[in-house]
Structures are given as C-alpha cells and as structure tokens.
Amino acid sequence: MLIGEHGRLPYNEKGQKLYPRYELFQQIVAIFRKTGRSVPVFNDKHLYYDRRRAFEMVATARELNFPLYAGSSLPVTWRRRNWNCRSAAASAKRCGRPRRIGNLRDPRPGSAAMHGRTRTRGQQGVRNVQCLENDEVWKAGDAGVWSWELLEHALGRTPSRNVATSKVNCRHYAPVANRPTFPRGPVAFVIEYRDGLKATVLLLNGHLDDAVFAARIDGEKQPVSTLFYLPPPPGAAFLEALAWHIEQFLNTGRRRTPSSARS
C-alpha cells in the first residue's frame, strides 16, 4: 500500500500539494527490480500531480507485470440516497482544493464514479475539459453551460449548506490555516465526454462542506440527487469499504469496480 498524503509538504506555483507518491513508488519498484519479484500495489487516490510521471508509473507496472490499483474512499462510501445514474447531464459540488494533473485539473472522484456507472458500452473517454473561475462560473450557469436547477437539487442533500446564496458565501470565504490553497471564488470544471455525456464539477468553498451529486436521468421527469456520506473522525468509518476493496485486491491481484455504494 502506497499512502503518500501526510506530513508538511510544499506547494508549487499551481497550488498543488507535492505529495511524494511517485517518489515512494520508485522505492517500491527498486525492490521489485532487485529481487526479481513483485506484488500488487495499491496507490491511495490519484497517482501523482504530474501527468507525465503518472503515465510513467502505469508504464512501469506494465513493464514489470504487477497489478496497480489507485482509488479513493468517496466512490464506495455510503450514499444518501443510493442509486445508479444511467445517462444524462450531471453535476457534482464539494468544498475543496482543485487537484491538478499536469495542466489539467482533475474532477472530483465522486463525480467520476457516478459518471462511470452511466456507461453501457464501456468508457469512451473525455473529449474536453474547461476550467472556469470566479464570476465566469456564475456567467456560465446563467448561460446554461451548467444547470442551476441541478445545483439546487444537489444542495438539497447536504446538511452543511451555509446560509445566504452561493455567490455571497463564495465571495466571503477566507481560507483557513490548514487549507491555504483552497480557492476563494467558485471553480467549475465543465466536462464533455466522447459519448455525449456532459457534466460539471463545482467547488463552492464557503457554501458547503460535503460531496453531493445531482443528475438528469432519461425517462424521469425530476432530477435525482445524492450525498456522499463521509462521517468525520474519530470514527471516519467511510474508509472501511475502501479498506475491504484494497484487501481483496492485494489478495487476488484483481481490481474490483463496485456496481454500487452502501445505502
């Protein structure tokens, strides 16, 4: 297991926290090369903040023929309510810091997990990603680039919704000491998939502190929505499901993609 997320680490000019996952991975690989043997490797969350080195990690796993698995607890935590979207436009919102891979800011894992469940013919890939910040986010909503209606449905699931409007709360948000790079204004990632699915991920710091999701489903009149339930420490029991999947992977060397989270 490779967990490179803790400690006092520097940030680069893009606001990325320099988690040493690539460096730890190279130490693991050095042992594999020295002994001529390997085992399955689970990498907690995204592979690395530099896309080129992330590709290198995958290429190394293929070269040495060992299973490599990366993931987050968010896709397998409890969902309130629990459902699987099958198609349509979707939108997810959460407070947080943008995660960048190279020059591309990576959408939140909850959004990716739900969108992955819409596929009936396998993943088609992403055609385009556009990042909007500050007032451009609100202008895009007014222009129909993303849906205010879906935003309201998603916000209806969160217990942490702040009073006042999203515009006011995002404008007055001040980063706290342990979150120095969280953006003050709103951030939107507008994603177009190759199979026609359109999605938007919104970071609304100051307005909520939850991961919520809403989507329009073919054949249903009203949007559906859910909360990715992440109970805080000291329990943090949302990690249990991920730990189970990691254990199965380390025992078998096979990745198991869950069809649904716990309800």
PDB file of C-alpha atoms in Angstrom:
ATOM      1  CA  MET A   1       0.000   0.000   0.000  1.00  0.00           C
ATOM      2  CA  LEU A   2       1.298   3.378  -1.011  1.00  0.00           C
ATOM      3  CA  ILE A   3      -0.184   6.245   1.017  1.00  0.00           C
ATOM      4  CA  GLY A   4       1.718   9.459   0.263  1.00  0.00           C
ATOM      5  CA  GLU A   5      -0.603  12.047   1.738  1.00  0.00           C
ATOM      6  CA  HIS A   6       0.657  13.081   5.163  1.00  0.00           C
ATOM      7  CA  GLY A   7       3.272  15.432   6.557  1.00  0.00           C
ATOM      8  CA  ARG A   8       4.175  19.059   5.994  1.00  0.00           C
ATOM      9  CA  LEU A   9       4.676  19.225   2.256  1.00  0.00           C
ATOM     10  CA  PRO A  10       5.347  22.207  -0.023  1.00  0.00           C
ATOM     11  CA  TYR A  11       3.075  23.593  -2.730  1.00  0.00           C
ATOM     12  CA  ASN A  12       4.073  24.555  -6.263  1.00  0.00           C
ATOM     13  CA  GLU A  13       3.018  27.640  -8.210  1.00  0.00           C
ATOM     14  CA  LYS A  14      -0.178  25.924  -9.387  1.00  0.00           C
ATOM     15  CA  GLY A  15      -1.333  25.361  -5.820  1.00  0.00           C
ATOM     16  CA  GLN A  16      -0.653  21.624  -5.955  1.00  0.00           C
ATOM     17  CA  LYS A  17       0.488  19.972  -2.758  1.00  0.00           C
ATOM     18  CA  LEU A  18       3.554  17.952  -3.671  1.00  0.00           C
ATOM     19  CA  TYR A  19       2.561  14.543  -2.373  1.00  0.00           C
ATOM     20  CA  PRO A  20       5.556  12.183  -2.870  1.00  0.00           C
ATOM     21  CA  ARG A  21       3.631   9.307  -4.450  1.00  0.00           C
ATOM     22  CA  TYR A  22       5.913   8.982  -7.462  1.00  0.00           C
ATOM     23  CA  GLU A  23       8.989   9.004  -5.258  1.00  0.00           C
ATOM     24  CA  LEU A  24       7.570   6.336  -2.933  1.00  0.00           C
ATOM     25  CA  PHE A  25       6.532   4.292  -5.961  1.00  0.00           C
ATOM     26  CA  GLN A  26      10.094   4.359  -7.275  1.00  0.00           C
ATOM     27  CA  GLN A  27      11.359   2.980  -3.950  1.00  0.00           C
ATOM     28  CA  ILE A  28       8.862   0.122  -4.195  1.00  0.00           C
ATOM     29  CA  VAL A  29       9.855  -0.582  -7.797  1.00  0.00           C
ATOM     30  CA  ALA A  30      13.551  -0.586  -6.853  1.00  0.00           C
ATOM     31  CA  ILE A  31      12.877  -3.543  -4.510  1.00  0.00           C
ATOM     32  CA  PHE A  32      10.952  -5.336  -7.248  1.00  0.00           C
ATOM     33  CA  ARG A  33      13.867  -4.919  -9.657  1.00  0.00           C
ATOM     34  CA  LYS A  34      16.433  -6.001  -7.061  1.00  0.00           C
ATOM     35  CA  THR A  35      14.602  -9.160  -6.005  1.00  0.00           C
ATOM     36  CA  GLY A  36      13.098 -10.067  -9.366  1.00  0.00           C
ATOM     37  CA  ARG A  37       9.704 -10.439  -7.685  1.00  0.00           C
ATOM     38  CA  SER A  38       6.694  -8.160  -7.335  1.00  0.00           C
ATOM     39  CA  VAL A  39       3.329  -7.914  -5.580  1.00  0.00           C
ATOM     40  CA  PRO A  40       0.147  -5.924  -6.265  1.00  0.00           C
ATOM     41  CA  VAL A  41       0.450  -2.203  -5.440  1.00  0.00           C
ATOM     42  CA  PHE A  42      -2.438  -0.044  -4.239  1.00  0.00           C
ATOM     43  CA  ASN A  43      -1.923   3.737  -4.550  1.00  0.00           C
ATOM     44  CA  ASP A  44      -4.155   5.895  -2.370  1.00  0.00           C
ATOM     45  CA  LYS A  45      -6.061   8.455  -4.506  1.00  0.00           C
ATOM     46  CA  HIS A  46      -4.594   9.952  -7.692  1.00  0.00           C
ATOM     47  CA  LEU A  47      -1.219   8.670  -8.880  1.00  0.00           C
ATOM     48  CA  TYR A  48       0.699  11.947  -8.956  1.00  0.00           C
ATOM     49  CA  TYR A  49       0.324  15.668  -9.514  1.00  0.00           C
ATOM     50  CA  ASP A  50       2.420  15.482 -12.722  1.00  0.00           C
ATOM     51  CA  ARG A  51       0.596  13.691 -15.518  1.00  0.00           C
ATOM     52  CA  ARG A  52       3.790  12.592 -17.275  1.00  0.00           C
ATOM     53  CA  ARG A  53       5.101  10.822 -14.189  1.00  0.00           C
ATOM     54  CA  ALA A  54       1.680   9.309 -13.562  1.00  0.00           C
ATOM     55  CA  PHE A  55       1.838   7.768 -17.048  1.00  0.00           C
ATOM     56  CA  GLU A  56       5.354   6.562 -16.225  1.00  0.00           C
ATOM     57  CA  MET A  57       4.045   4.786 -13.106  1.00  0.00           C
ATOM     58  CA  VAL A  58       1.458   2.928 -15.188  1.00  0.00           C
ATOM     59  CA  ALA A  59       4.059   2.046 -17.835  1.00  0.00           C
ATOM     60  CA  THR A  60       6.395   0.685 -15.140  1.00  0.00           C
ATOM     61  CA  ALA A  61       3.640  -1.531 -13.728  1.00  0.00           C
ATOM     62  CA  ARG A  62       3.062  -2.937 -17.211  1.00  0.00           C
ATOM     63  CA  GLU A  63       6.783  -3.418 -17.803  1.00  0.00           C
ATOM     64  CA  LEU A  64       7.269  -5.398 -14.578  1.00  0.00           C
ATOM     65  CA  ASN A  65       3.845  -7.054 -14.871  1.00  0.00           C
ATOM     66  CA  PHE A  66       2.420  -6.240 -11.458  1.00  0.00           C
ATOM     67  CA  PRO A  67      -1.175  -5.124 -10.734  1.00  0.00           C
ATOM     68  CA  LEU A  68      -1.513  -1.385  -9.955  1.00  0.00           C
ATOM     69  CA  TYR A  69      -4.702  -0.003  -8.405  1.00  0.00           C
ATOM     70  CA  ALA A  70      -5.496   3.580  -7.378  1.00  0.00           C
ATOM     71  CA  GLY A  71      -8.632   4.892  -5.748  1.00  0.00           C
ATOM     72  CA  SER A  72     -10.485   6.971  -3.197  1.00  0.00           C
ATOM     73  CA  SER A  73     -12.968   6.187  -0.432  1.00  0.00           C
ATOM     74  CA  LEU A  74     -15.553   8.549  -1.955  1.00  0.00           C
ATOM     75  CA  PRO A  75     -16.890   6.216  -4.698  1.00  0.00           C
ATOM     76  CA  VAL A  76     -17.563   3.397  -2.209  1.00  0.00           C
ATOM     77  CA  THR A  77     -18.825   5.295   0.830  1.00  0.00           C
ATOM     78  CA  TRP A  78     -22.495   5.434   1.863  1.00  0.00           C
ATOM     79  CA  ARG A  79     -24.777   7.371  -0.438  1.00  0.00           C
ATOM     80  CA  ARG A  80     -27.952   9.100   0.716  1.00  0.00           C
ATOM     81  CA  ARG A  81     -29.945   8.272  -1.356  1.00  0.00           C
ATOM     82  CA  ASN A  82     -28.404   5.281  -3.134  1.00  0.00           C
ATOM     83  CA  TRP A  83     -28.974   4.951  -6.855  1.00  0.00           C
ATOM     84  CA  ASN A  84     -27.056   4.446 -10.099  1.00  0.00           C
ATOM     85  CA  CYS A  85     -27.457   7.003 -12.854  1.00  0.00           C
ATOM     86  CA  ARG A  86     -27.717   5.547 -16.355  1.00  0.00           C
ATOM     87  CA  SER A  87     -27.435   8.569 -18.606  1.00  0.00           C
ATOM     88  CA  ALA A  88     -27.889  12.327 -18.877  1.00  0.00           C
ATOM     89  CA  ALA A  89     -26.263  15.544 -17.763  1.00  0.00           C
ATOM     90  CA  ALA A  90     -24.854  15.624 -14.259  1.00  0.00           C
ATOM     91  CA  SER A  91     -23.371  17.992 -11.748  1.00  0.00           C
ATOM     92  CA  ALA A  92     -21.398  17.493  -8.534  1.00  0.00           C
ATOM     93  CA  LYS A  93     -20.368  20.004  -5.901  1.00  0.00           C
ATOM     94  CA  ARG A  94     -17.981  19.993  -2.997  1.00  0.00           C
ATOM     95  CA  CYS A  95     -15.756  22.244  -0.964  1.00  0.00           C
ATOM     96  CA  GLY A  96     -12.086  21.569  -1.649  1.00  0.00           C
ATOM     97  CA  ARG A  97      -8.862  22.303  -3.428  1.00  0.00           C
ATOM     98  CA  PRO A  98      -8.560  21.656  -7.184  1.00  0.00           C
ATOM     99  CA  ARG A  99      -6.454  18.595  -7.897  1.00  0.00           C
ATOM    100  CA  ARG A 100      -4.251  19.149 -10.923  1.00  0.00           C
ATOM    101  CA  ILE A 101      -2.618  16.515 -13.109  1.00  0.00           C
ATOM    102  CA  GLY A 102      -0.128  18.360 -15.264  1.00  0.00           C
ATOM    103  CA  ASN A 103      -2.033  21.352 -16.579  1.00  0.00           C
ATOM    104  CA  LEU A 104      -5.399  19.623 -16.282  1.00  0.00           C
ATOM    105  CA  ARG A 105      -7.442  19.968 -13.106  1.00  0.00           C
ATOM    106  CA  ASP A 106      -8.875  16.587 -12.230  1.00  0.00           C
ATOM    107  CA  PRO A 107     -12.618  16.360 -11.408  1.00  0.00           C
ATOM    108  CA  ARG A 108     -13.586  15.075  -8.005  1.00  0.00           C
ATOM    109  CA  PRO A 109     -13.691  11.264  -7.644  1.00  0.00           C
ATOM    110  CA  GLY A 110     -17.367  11.222  -6.650  1.00  0.00           C
ATOM    111  CA  SER A 111     -18.388  12.775  -9.931  1.00  0.00           C
ATOM    112  CA  ALA A 112     -16.176  10.387 -11.891  1.00  0.00           C
ATOM    113  CA  ALA A 113     -17.594   7.404 -10.002  1.00  0.00           C
ATOM    114  CA  MET A 114     -21.190   8.286 -10.813  1.00  0.00           C
ATOM    115  CA  HIS A 115     -20.449   9.102 -14.435  1.00  0.00           C
ATOM    116  CA  GLY A 116     -18.657   5.778 -14.803  1.00  0.00           C
ATOM    117  CA  ARG A 117     -21.875   3.998 -13.917  1.00  0.00           C
ATOM    118  CA  THR A 118     -23.682   5.580 -16.881  1.00  0.00           C
ATOM    119  CA  ARG A 119     -21.641   3.587 -19.393  1.00  0.00           C
ATOM    120  CA  THR A 120     -23.340   0.717 -21.177  1.00  0.00           C
ATOM    121  CA  ARG A 121     -20.656   0.251 -23.848  1.00  0.00           C
ATOM    122  CA  GLY A 122     -17.569   0.872 -21.743  1.00  0.00           C
ATOM    123  CA  GLN A 123     -15.626   4.059 -21.148  1.00  0.00           C
ATOM    124  CA  GLN A 124     -15.425   6.321 -24.192  1.00  0.00           C
ATOM    125  CA  GLY A 125     -13.028   8.867 -22.700  1.00  0.00           C
ATOM    126  CA  VAL A 126     -13.193  12.630 -22.223  1.00  0.00           C
ATOM    127  CA  ARG A 127     -13.356  14.957 -25.211  1.00  0.00           C
ATOM    128  CA  ASN A 128     -12.838  18.278 -23.463  1.00  0.00           C
ATOM    129  CA  VAL A 129     -12.366  19.836 -20.016  1.00  0.00           C
ATOM    130  CA  GLN A 130     -12.716  23.565 -19.371  1.00  0.00           C
ATOM    131  CA  CYS A 131     -11.917  25.265 -16.055  1.00  0.00           C
ATOM    132  CA  LEU A 132     -13.807  28.418 -15.061  1.00  0.00           C
ATOM    133  CA  GLU A 133     -13.121  30.581 -12.023  1.00  0.00           C
ATOM    134  CA  ASN A 134     -14.780  33.400 -10.078  1.00  0.00           C
ATOM    135  CA  ASP A 135     -17.530  35.341 -11.883  1.00  0.00           C
ATOM    136  CA  GLU A 136     -17.079  33.267 -15.045  1.00  0.00           C
ATOM    137  CA  VAL A 137     -18.642  30.367 -13.131  1.00  0.00           C
ATOM    138  CA  TRP A 138     -21.864  32.271 -12.451  1.00  0.00           C
ATOM    139  CA  LYS A 139     -21.987  33.630 -16.019  1.00  0.00           C
ATOM    140  CA  ALA A 140     -21.704  30.077 -17.353  1.00  0.00           C
ATOM    141  CA  GLY A 141     -24.607  28.997 -15.142  1.00  0.00           C
ATOM    142  CA  ASP A 142     -26.746  31.879 -16.392  1.00  0.00           C
ATOM    143  CA  ALA A 143     -25.838  30.951 -19.968  1.00  0.00           C
ATOM    144  CA  GLY A 144     -26.894  27.334 -19.476  1.00  0.00           C
ATOM    145  CA  VAL A 145     -23.411  25.833 -19.598  1.00  0.00           C
ATOM    146  CA  TRP A 146     -24.226  24.167 -16.271  1.00  0.00           C
ATOM    147  CA  SER A 147     -27.574  23.854 -14.515  1.00  0.00           C
ATOM    148  CA  TRP A 148     -28.722  25.974 -11.564  1.00  0.00           C
ATOM    149  CA  GLU A 149     -31.593  23.515 -11.183  1.00  0.00           C
ATOM    150  CA  LEU A 150     -29.222  20.577 -10.689  1.00  0.00           C
ATOM    151  CA  LEU A 151     -27.200  22.640  -8.245  1.00  0.00           C
ATOM    152  CA  GLU A 152     -30.278  23.251  -6.095  1.00  0.00           C
ATOM    153  CA  HIS A 153     -31.232  19.579  -6.174  1.00  0.00           C
ATOM    154  CA  ALA A 154     -27.728  18.589  -5.081  1.00  0.00           C
ATOM    155  CA  LEU A 155     -27.612  21.213  -2.329  1.00  0.00           C
ATOM    156  CA  GLY A 156     -30.887  19.839  -1.001  1.00  0.00           C
ATOM    157  CA  ARG A 157     -28.950  16.748   0.125  1.00  0.00           C
ATOM    158  CA  THR A 158     -26.231  18.458   2.179  1.00  0.00           C
ATOM    159  CA  PRO A 159     -26.515  19.104   5.932  1.00  0.00           C
ATOM    160  CA  SER A 160     -23.659  21.633   5.771  1.00  0.00           C
ATOM    161  CA  ARG A 161     -25.226  24.181   3.425  1.00  0.00           C
ATOM    162  CA  ASN A 162     -24.402  27.691   4.594  1.00  0.00           C
ATOM    163  CA  VAL A 163     -26.989  30.451   4.893  1.00  0.00           C
ATOM    164  CA  ALA A 164     -27.139  33.101   2.125  1.00  0.00           C
ATOM    165  CA  THR A 165     -26.533  32.354  -1.540  1.00  0.00           C
ATOM    166  CA  SER A 166     -23.640  30.535  -3.131  1.00  0.00           C
ATOM    167  CA  LYS A 167     -22.461  33.795  -4.699  1.00  0.00           C
ATOM    168  CA  VAL A 168     -22.323  35.576  -1.342  1.00  0.00           C
ATOM    169  CA  ASN A 169     -20.738  32.695   0.566  1.00  0.00           C
ATOM    170  CA  CYS A 170     -18.054  32.026  -2.034  1.00  0.00           C
ATOM    171  CA  ARG A 171     -17.213  35.727  -2.200  1.00  0.00           C
ATOM    172  CA  HIS A 172     -16.730  35.982   1.563  1.00  0.00           C
ATOM    173  CA  TYR A 173     -14.920  32.672   2.034  1.00  0.00           C
ATOM    174  CA  ALA A 174     -11.484  33.048   3.658  1.00  0.00           C
ATOM    175  CA  PRO A 175      -9.115  30.041   3.518  1.00  0.00           C
ATOM    176  CA  VAL A 176      -8.257  28.603   6.922  1.00  0.00           C
ATOM    177  CA  ALA A 177      -4.732  27.865   8.106  1.00  0.00           C
ATOM    178  CA  ASN A 178      -4.751  24.176   7.162  1.00  0.00           C
ATOM    179  CA  ARG A 179      -6.276  24.843   3.742  1.00  0.00           C
ATOM    180  CA  PRO A 180      -4.160  27.696   2.370  1.00  0.00           C
ATOM    181  CA  THR A 181      -4.651  26.885  -1.315  1.00  0.00           C
ATOM    182  CA  PHE A 182      -8.422  26.356  -1.331  1.00  0.00           C
ATOM    183  CA  PRO A 183      -9.747  28.880  -3.868  1.00  0.00           C
ATOM    184  CA  ARG A 184     -11.708  31.864  -2.556  1.00  0.00           C
ATOM    185  CA  GLY A 185     -14.039  32.114  -5.506  1.00  0.00           C
ATOM    186  CA  PRO A 186     -16.047  29.343  -7.136  1.00  0.00           C
ATOM    187  CA  VAL A 187     -14.379  26.953  -9.558  1.00  0.00           C
ATOM    188  CA  ALA A 188     -16.176  24.943 -12.245  1.00  0.00           C
ATOM    189  CA  PHE A 189     -14.858  22.066 -14.340  1.00  0.00           C
ATOM    190  CA  VAL A 190     -17.033  21.685 -17.429  1.00  0.00           C
ATOM    191  CA  ILE A 191     -16.534  18.182 -18.833  1.00  0.00           C
ATOM    192  CA  GLU A 192     -17.632  16.801 -22.187  1.00  0.00           C
ATOM    193  CA  TYR A 193     -17.360  13.036 -22.642  1.00  0.00           C
ATOM    194  CA  ARG A 194     -16.880  11.386 -26.013  1.00  0.00           C
ATOM    195  CA  ASP A 195     -20.179   9.522 -25.727  1.00  0.00           C
ATOM    196  CA  GLY A 196     -22.132  12.784 -25.355  1.00  0.00           C
ATOM    197  CA  LEU A 197     -22.453  12.943 -21.564  1.00  0.00           C
ATOM    198  CA  LYS A 198     -21.990  16.471 -20.215  1.00  0.00           C
ATOM    199  CA  ALA A 199     -21.057  17.169 -16.603  1.00  0.00           C
ATOM    200  CA  THR A 200     -19.939  19.995 -14.355  1.00  0.00           C
ATOM    201  CA  VAL A 201     -17.995  19.789 -11.108  1.00  0.00           C
ATOM    202  CA  LEU A 202     -18.339  22.849  -8.866  1.00  0.00           C
ATOM    203  CA  LEU A 203     -16.062  23.779  -5.957  1.00  0.00           C
ATOM    204  CA  LEU A 204     -18.061  26.133  -3.741  1.00  0.00           C
ATOM    205  CA  ASN A 205     -15.848  26.848  -0.752  1.00  0.00           C
ATOM    206  CA  GLY A 206     -17.766  28.678   1.947  1.00  0.00           C
ATOM    207  CA  HIS A 207     -21.145  27.411   0.772  1.00  0.00           C
ATOM    208  CA  LEU A 208     -20.968  23.745   1.784  1.00  0.00           C
ATOM    209  CA  ASP A 209     -18.526  21.172   3.121  1.00  0.00           C
ATOM    210  CA  ASP A 210     -19.940  17.979   1.647  1.00  0.00           C
ATOM    211  CA  ALA A 211     -19.773  15.975  -1.561  1.00  0.00           C
ATOM    212  CA  VAL A 212     -23.170  15.947  -3.279  1.00  0.00           C
ATOM    213  CA  PHE A 213     -24.340  14.983  -6.739  1.00  0.00           C
ATOM    214  CA  ALA A 214     -27.358  15.537  -8.983  1.00  0.00           C
ATOM    215  CA  ALA A 215     -28.248  14.298 -12.453  1.00  0.00           C
ATOM    216  CA  ARG A 216     -30.987  14.156 -15.022  1.00  0.00           C
ATOM    217  CA  ILE A 217     -31.943  10.606 -15.911  1.00  0.00           C
ATOM    218  CA  ASP A 218     -33.503   9.589 -19.211  1.00  0.00           C
ATOM    219  CA  GLY A 219     -37.162   8.745 -18.715  1.00  0.00           C
ATOM    220  CA  GLU A 220     -37.509  10.547 -15.371  1.00  0.00           C
ATOM    221  CA  LYS A 221     -39.175  13.957 -15.072  1.00  0.00           C
ATOM    222  CA  GLN A 222     -37.346  15.169 -11.957  1.00  0.00           C
ATOM    223  CA  PRO A 223     -33.575  15.221 -11.354  1.00  0.00           C
ATOM    224  CA  VAL A 224     -32.166  12.768  -8.831  1.00  0.00           C
ATOM    225  CA  SER A 225     -29.546  13.612  -6.218  1.00  0.00           C
ATOM    226  CA  THR A 226     -27.393  12.034  -3.538  1.00  0.00           C
ATOM    227  CA  LEU A 227     -24.966  12.816  -0.722  1.00  0.00           C
ATOM    228  CA  PHE A 228     -21.643  11.002  -0.423  1.00  0.00           C
ATOM    229  CA  TYR A 229     -21.766  10.473   3.328  1.00  0.00           C
ATOM    230  CA  LEU A 230     -18.329  10.952   4.913  1.00  0.00           C
ATOM    231  CA  PRO A 231     -18.704  10.875   8.716  1.00  0.00           C
ATOM    232  CA  PRO A 232     -15.794  12.787  10.294  1.00  0.00           C
ATOM    233  CA  PRO A 233     -13.127  11.447  12.676  1.00  0.00           C
ATOM    234  CA  PRO A 234     -12.650   9.929  15.164  1.00  0.00           C
ATOM    235  CA  GLY A 235     -14.738   7.222  13.508  1.00  0.00           C
ATOM    236  CA  ALA A 236     -14.282   8.015   9.799  1.00  0.00           C
ATOM    237  CA  ALA A 237     -16.000   4.700   9.057  1.00  0.00           C
ATOM    238  CA  PHE A 238     -16.313   5.594   5.371  1.00  0.00           C
ATOM    239  CA  LEU A 239     -12.777   4.192   4.996  1.00  0.00           C
ATOM    240  CA  GLU A 240     -13.988   0.675   5.815  1.00  0.00           C
ATOM    241  CA  ALA A 241     -15.437  -0.065   2.389  1.00  0.00           C
ATOM    242  CA  LEU A 242     -12.274   1.101   0.626  1.00  0.00           C
ATOM    243  CA  ALA A 243     -10.147  -0.988   3.006  1.00  0.00           C
ATOM    244  CA  TRP A 244     -12.211  -4.046   2.070  1.00  0.00           C
ATOM    245  CA  HIS A 245     -11.668  -3.440  -1.654  1.00  0.00           C
ATOM    246  CA  ILE A 246      -7.941  -2.923  -1.092  1.00  0.00           C
ATOM    247  CA  GLU A 247      -7.727  -6.200   0.837  1.00  0.00           C
ATOM    248  CA  GLN A 248      -9.461  -8.095  -1.959  1.00  0.00           C
ATOM    249  CA  PHE A 249      -7.103  -6.549  -4.495  1.00  0.00           C
ATOM    250  CA  LEU A 250      -3.948  -7.371  -2.531  1.00  0.00           C
ATOM    251  CA  ASN A 251      -5.133 -10.948  -2.017  1.00  0.00           C
ATOM    252  CA  THR A 252      -6.120 -11.618  -5.620  1.00  0.00           C
ATOM    253  CA  GLY A 253      -4.273  -9.055  -7.753  1.00  0.00           C
ATOM    254  CA  ARG A 254      -7.586  -8.228  -9.415  1.00  0.00           C
ATOM    255  CA  ARG A 255      -9.304  -4.855  -9.347  1.00  0.00           C
ATOM    256  CA  ARG A 256     -12.966  -4.926  -8.454  1.00  0.00           C
ATOM    257  CA  THR A 257     -15.089  -1.970  -9.516  1.00  0.00           C
ATOM    258  CA  PRO A 258     -18.187  -1.825  -7.291  1.00  0.00           C
ATOM    259  CA  SER A 259     -21.541  -1.511  -9.018  1.00  0.00           C
ATOM    260  CA  SER A 260     -22.981   0.473  -6.133  1.00  0.00           C
ATOM    261  CA  ALA A 261     -22.082   2.018  -2.802  1.00  0.00           C
ATOM    262  CA  ARG A 262     -23.628   1.246   0.560  1.00  0.00           C
ATOM    263  CA  SER A 263     -27.067   2.700   1.178  1.00  0.00           C
TER     264      SER A 263
END
